[in-house]
Amino acid sequence: MIYLLILAICIVLFILYMIYKAHHDMIDFLTIADCKLPEGFHDFQVFFISDIHRRKINENTLQSIEEKIDIVIIGGDLTEKGVPIKRTENNINRLKQWNKPIFFVWGNNDYEAVPEKIYNLLLRENIVILANSNKDIIADNGDILSLIGLDCCKYKEAHLDLALQGAKGSYNLLLTHAPSAFFDLNLDEQRLVHTVLAGHTHGGQIRILGFGLYRPGGFQIYRGINVLISEGYGYTRLPFRLGTKAECHVITLKRTV
């Protein structure tokens, strides 16, 4: 009987630990150094958050960031089916604390929710939706960086040619919810972008002895291209994490010689 009691206590503690991990925010401060970055975007800072799902963004987490944020990027799965639209609206309002432009790419769970309501909310809140489209950002010295957004979740494949149409930037920052949308591009297409921000995988969310459904998230240089795959801020199905982080990112772009 005593062994069953000990086992039950261990199971409860293990579950509580996974719940804690799912709600304990980690801020990833990442510097991306790139000789191709235009001079006007040296020290340009991006707040990137992906896969919020059911979570409420912690205001204390955002307020702890002392860096001067220039833009905010939501990498998809802002919400999911069953999440009250008011919660999503509150999360957006919290991301407005910097009074900077906010950009959004669709995730699969956004489409599985009520996309019409989400779309109308984003428009009402002046969020820029990048769905196989782009937005040029012009620096004070006239340099241009293009945000290229793929809508890989609706069309099931990347339409990079469509997303690039009209982009004037000498530096392309690709936003995609699913990292596979980038990795499935051919080499010539991949070389059209310089930095990639993605999410979707949650790093596997629950990893046992290092094994999970997906690879861990993180930063890598792939074929000379900067790639960040976030492990995401929220969780899907169960409020558990193990071996992964509930994270958001402060990214500083640096021009190198």
PDB file of C-alpha atoms in Angstrom, residues 96-240:
ATOM      1  CA  LYS A  96       0.568  46.513 -28.191  1.00  0.00           C
ATOM      2  CA  GLN A  97       2.469  47.743 -25.143  1.00  0.00           C
ATOM      3  CA  TRP A  98       5.394  48.883 -27.302  1.00  0.00           C
ATOM      4  CA  ASN A  99       3.145  50.864 -29.679  1.00  0.00           C
ATOM      5  CA  LYS A 100       4.928  49.269 -32.617  1.00  0.00           C
ATOM      6  CA  PRO A 101       3.606  47.610 -35.800  1.00  0.00           C
ATOM      7  CA  ILE A 102       2.388  44.032 -35.301  1.00  0.00           C
ATOM      8  CA  PHE A 103       2.590  41.451 -38.087  1.00  0.00           C
ATOM      9  CA  PHE A 104       0.810  38.092 -38.255  1.00  0.00           C
ATOM     10  CA  VAL A 105       0.998  34.876 -40.260  1.00  0.00           C
ATOM     11  CA  TRP A 106      -1.709  32.237 -40.069  1.00  0.00           C
ATOM     12  CA  GLY A 107      -1.240  28.932 -38.247  1.00  0.00           C
ATOM     13  CA  ASN A 108      -3.184  25.716 -38.710  1.00  0.00           C
ATOM     14  CA  ASN A 109      -5.039  26.155 -35.420  1.00  0.00           C
ATOM     15  CA  ASP A 110      -6.128  29.663 -36.393  1.00  0.00           C
ATOM     16  CA  TYR A 111      -7.925  28.152 -39.364  1.00  0.00           C
ATOM     17  CA  GLU A 112      -9.403  25.361 -37.242  1.00  0.00           C
ATOM     18  CA  ALA A 113     -10.963  27.964 -34.933  1.00  0.00           C
ATOM     19  CA  VAL A 114     -13.248  30.635 -36.417  1.00  0.00           C
ATOM     20  CA  PRO A 115     -11.014  32.329 -39.003  1.00  0.00           C
ATOM     21  CA  GLU A 116     -13.608  34.950 -39.939  1.00  0.00           C
ATOM     22  CA  LYS A 117     -13.731  36.244 -36.359  1.00  0.00           C
ATOM     23  CA  ILE A 118      -9.951  36.183 -36.079  1.00  0.00           C
ATOM     24  CA  TYR A 119      -9.576  38.004 -39.396  1.00  0.00           C
ATOM     25  CA  ASN A 120     -12.030  40.720 -38.364  1.00  0.00           C
ATOM     26  CA  LEU A 121     -10.323  41.071 -34.979  1.00  0.00           C
ATOM     27  CA  LEU A 122      -6.912  41.467 -36.596  1.00  0.00           C
ATOM     28  CA  LEU A 123      -8.210  44.131 -38.964  1.00  0.00           C
ATOM     29  CA  ARG A 124      -9.937  45.972 -36.132  1.00  0.00           C
ATOM     30  CA  GLU A 125      -6.714  45.965 -34.107  1.00  0.00           C
ATOM     31  CA  ASN A 126      -4.640  47.164 -37.099  1.00  0.00           C
ATOM     32  CA  ILE A 127      -2.577  43.979 -37.233  1.00  0.00           C
ATOM     33  CA  VAL A 128      -0.848  43.471 -40.592  1.00  0.00           C
ATOM     34  CA  ILE A 129      -1.740  40.039 -41.983  1.00  0.00           C
ATOM     35  CA  LEU A 130       0.924  38.526 -44.218  1.00  0.00           C
ATOM     36  CA  ALA A 131      -0.698  35.719 -46.203  1.00  0.00           C
ATOM     37  CA  ASN A 132       1.491  34.989 -49.216  1.00  0.00           C
ATOM     38  CA  SER A 133       2.259  38.694 -49.195  1.00  0.00           C
ATOM     39  CA  ASN A 134       4.901  41.097 -47.959  1.00  0.00           C
ATOM     40  CA  LYS A 135       5.479  44.395 -46.226  1.00  0.00           C
ATOM     41  CA  ASP A 136       8.470  46.654 -46.770  1.00  0.00           C
ATOM     42  CA  ILE A 137      10.016  48.358 -43.749  1.00  0.00           C
ATOM     43  CA  ILE A 138      12.025  51.468 -44.553  1.00  0.00           C
ATOM     44  CA  ALA A 139      14.877  52.552 -42.291  1.00  0.00           C
ATOM     45  CA  ASP A 140      15.724  56.187 -41.600  1.00  0.00           C
ATOM     46  CA  ASN A 141      18.554  56.055 -44.148  1.00  0.00           C
ATOM     47  CA  GLY A 142      16.281  54.626 -46.849  1.00  0.00           C
ATOM     48  CA  ASP A 143      17.380  50.978 -46.572  1.00  0.00           C
ATOM     49  CA  ILE A 144      14.528  48.500 -47.025  1.00  0.00           C
ATOM     50  CA  LEU A 145      13.875  45.196 -45.272  1.00  0.00           C
ATOM     51  CA  SER A 146      10.981  43.078 -46.543  1.00  0.00           C
ATOM     52  CA  LEU A 147       8.841  40.899 -44.298  1.00  0.00           C
ATOM     53  CA  ILE A 148       7.695  37.942 -46.410  1.00  0.00           C
ATOM     54  CA  GLY A 149       4.736  36.009 -44.990  1.00  0.00           C
ATOM     55  CA  LEU A 150       3.750  32.534 -46.172  1.00  0.00           C
ATOM     56  CA  ASP A 151       0.255  31.129 -45.698  1.00  0.00           C
ATOM     57  CA  CYS A 152       1.293  27.488 -45.804  1.00  0.00           C
ATOM     58  CA  CYS A 153      -1.561  26.278 -43.574  1.00  0.00           C
ATOM     59  CA  LYS A 154      -4.455  27.272 -45.842  1.00  0.00           C
ATOM     60  CA  TYR A 155      -2.926  26.291 -49.162  1.00  0.00           C
ATOM     61  CA  LYS A 156      -0.897  23.312 -47.849  1.00  0.00           C
ATOM     62  CA  GLU A 157       2.161  24.462 -49.766  1.00  0.00           C
ATOM     63  CA  ALA A 158       4.365  27.523 -49.890  1.00  0.00           C
ATOM     64  CA  HIS A 159       3.807  30.125 -52.592  1.00  0.00           C
ATOM     65  CA  LEU A 160       7.032  32.052 -52.197  1.00  0.00           C
ATOM     66  CA  ASP A 161       6.803  33.560 -55.684  1.00  0.00           C
ATOM     67  CA  LEU A 162       3.445  35.103 -54.804  1.00  0.00           C
ATOM     68  CA  ALA A 163       4.637  36.246 -51.382  1.00  0.00           C
ATOM     69  CA  LEU A 164       7.661  38.004 -52.907  1.00  0.00           C
ATOM     70  CA  GLN A 165       5.730  39.946 -55.541  1.00  0.00           C
ATOM     71  CA  GLY A 166       6.395  43.658 -55.208  1.00  0.00           C
ATOM     72  CA  ALA A 167       8.879  43.332 -52.334  1.00  0.00           C
ATOM     73  CA  LYS A 168      11.562  46.005 -52.653  1.00  0.00           C
ATOM     74  CA  GLY A 169      13.851  45.047 -49.782  1.00  0.00           C
ATOM     75  CA  SER A 170      17.495  44.126 -50.177  1.00  0.00           C
ATOM     76  CA  TYR A 171      17.004  41.830 -47.168  1.00  0.00           C
ATOM     77  CA  ASN A 172      14.141  39.336 -46.873  1.00  0.00           C
ATOM     78  CA  LEU A 173      12.898  38.100 -43.505  1.00  0.00           C
ATOM     79  CA  LEU A 174      10.611  35.113 -44.078  1.00  0.00           C
ATOM     80  CA  LEU A 175       7.733  34.394 -41.702  1.00  0.00           C
ATOM     81  CA  THR A 176       6.077  30.999 -41.787  1.00  0.00           C
ATOM     82  CA  HIS A 177       4.145  29.081 -39.174  1.00  0.00           C
ATOM     83  CA  ALA A 178       5.390  25.656 -40.243  1.00  0.00           C
ATOM     84  CA  PRO A 179       9.175  25.409 -40.743  1.00  0.00           C
ATOM     85  CA  SER A 180       8.604  22.698 -43.344  1.00  0.00           C
ATOM     86  CA  ALA A 181       7.258  25.389 -45.685  1.00  0.00           C
ATOM     87  CA  PHE A 182      10.790  26.776 -45.851  1.00  0.00           C
ATOM     88  CA  PHE A 183      12.694  23.492 -45.821  1.00  0.00           C
ATOM     89  CA  ASP A 184      10.519  22.144 -48.671  1.00  0.00           C
ATOM     90  CA  LEU A 185      11.524  25.008 -50.959  1.00  0.00           C
ATOM     91  CA  ASN A 186      14.156  24.263 -53.560  1.00  0.00           C
ATOM     92  CA  LEU A 187      17.644  25.679 -53.074  1.00  0.00           C
ATOM     93  CA  ASP A 188      17.148  28.598 -55.468  1.00  0.00           C
ATOM     94  CA  GLU A 189      13.987  29.641 -53.624  1.00  0.00           C
ATOM     95  CA  GLN A 190      15.616  29.309 -50.219  1.00  0.00           C
ATOM     96  CA  ARG A 191      18.437  31.586 -51.309  1.00  0.00           C
ATOM     97  CA  LEU A 192      15.936  34.381 -51.923  1.00  0.00           C
ATOM     98  CA  VAL A 193      15.529  34.830 -48.160  1.00  0.00           C
ATOM     99  CA  HIS A 194      18.075  35.720 -45.504  1.00  0.00           C
ATOM    100  CA  THR A 195      16.391  34.970 -42.191  1.00  0.00           C
ATOM    101  CA  VAL A 196      13.467  32.673 -41.322  1.00  0.00           C
ATOM    102  CA  LEU A 197      11.184  32.792 -38.272  1.00  0.00           C
ATOM    103  CA  ALA A 198       8.900  29.800 -37.685  1.00  0.00           C
ATOM    104  CA  GLY A 199       7.091  27.869 -34.964  1.00  0.00           C
ATOM    105  CA  HIS A 200       4.429  25.132 -35.051  1.00  0.00           C
ATOM    106  CA  THR A 201       6.401  22.200 -33.648  1.00  0.00           C
ATOM    107  CA  HIS A 202       6.490  23.229 -29.955  1.00  0.00           C
ATOM    108  CA  GLY A 203       9.850  21.450 -29.953  1.00  0.00           C
ATOM    109  CA  GLY A 204       7.821  18.271 -29.518  1.00  0.00           C
ATOM    110  CA  GLN A 205       6.169  19.801 -26.397  1.00  0.00           C
ATOM    111  CA  ILE A 206       6.798  16.644 -24.366  1.00  0.00           C
ATOM    112  CA  ARG A 207      10.210  15.034 -24.783  1.00  0.00           C
ATOM    113  CA  ILE A 208      11.066  11.844 -22.920  1.00  0.00           C
ATOM    114  CA  LEU A 209      14.762  11.006 -22.677  1.00  0.00           C
ATOM    115  CA  GLY A 210      15.348  13.525 -25.442  1.00  0.00           C
ATOM    116  CA  PHE A 211      12.795  12.006 -27.805  1.00  0.00           C
ATOM    117  CA  GLY A 212       9.687  13.828 -29.040  1.00  0.00           C
ATOM    118  CA  LEU A 213       7.335  14.074 -31.997  1.00  0.00           C
ATOM    119  CA  TYR A 214       9.399  16.928 -33.442  1.00  0.00           C
ATOM    120  CA  ARG A 215      12.958  18.138 -33.204  1.00  0.00           C
ATOM    121  CA  PRO A 216      13.806  20.645 -30.481  1.00  0.00           C
ATOM    122  CA  GLY A 217      13.419  24.265 -31.489  1.00  0.00           C
ATOM    123  CA  GLY A 218      16.263  26.736 -31.649  1.00  0.00           C
ATOM    124  CA  PHE A 219      18.486  28.727 -33.971  1.00  0.00           C
ATOM    125  CA  GLN A 220      20.565  27.306 -36.787  1.00  0.00           C
ATOM    126  CA  ILE A 221      22.309  28.460 -39.927  1.00  0.00           C
ATOM    127  CA  TYR A 222      20.994  26.341 -42.783  1.00  0.00           C
ATOM    128  CA  ARG A 223      22.693  26.683 -46.169  1.00  0.00           C
ATOM    129  CA  GLY A 224      23.868  30.125 -45.091  1.00  0.00           C
ATOM    130  CA  ILE A 225      20.364  31.210 -44.028  1.00  0.00           C
ATOM    131  CA  ASN A 226      19.466  32.159 -40.460  1.00  0.00           C
ATOM    132  CA  VAL A 227      16.620  29.967 -39.203  1.00  0.00           C
ATOM    133  CA  LEU A 228      14.850  30.281 -35.845  1.00  0.00           C
ATOM    134  CA  ILE A 229      12.238  27.674 -34.951  1.00  0.00           C
ATOM    135  CA  SER A 230      10.436  28.654 -31.762  1.00  0.00           C
ATOM    136  CA  GLU A 231       9.246  26.023 -29.306  1.00  0.00           C
ATOM    137  CA  GLY A 232       6.206  28.249 -28.852  1.00  0.00           C
ATOM    138  CA  TYR A 233       4.587  30.124 -26.013  1.00  0.00           C
ATOM    139  CA  GLY A 234       1.558  27.924 -25.420  1.00  0.00           C
ATOM    140  CA  TYR A 235       0.572  24.299 -25.662  1.00  0.00           C
ATOM    141  CA  THR A 236      -1.885  22.166 -27.544  1.00  0.00           C
ATOM    142  CA  ARG A 237      -4.364  19.656 -26.109  1.00  0.00           C
ATOM    143  CA  LEU A 238      -2.888  19.247 -22.615  1.00  0.00           C
ATOM    144  CA  PRO A 239      -1.266  22.014 -20.514  1.00  0.00           C
ATOM    145  CA  PHE A 240       1.978  20.063 -20.215  1.00  0.00           C
TER     146      PHE A 240
END
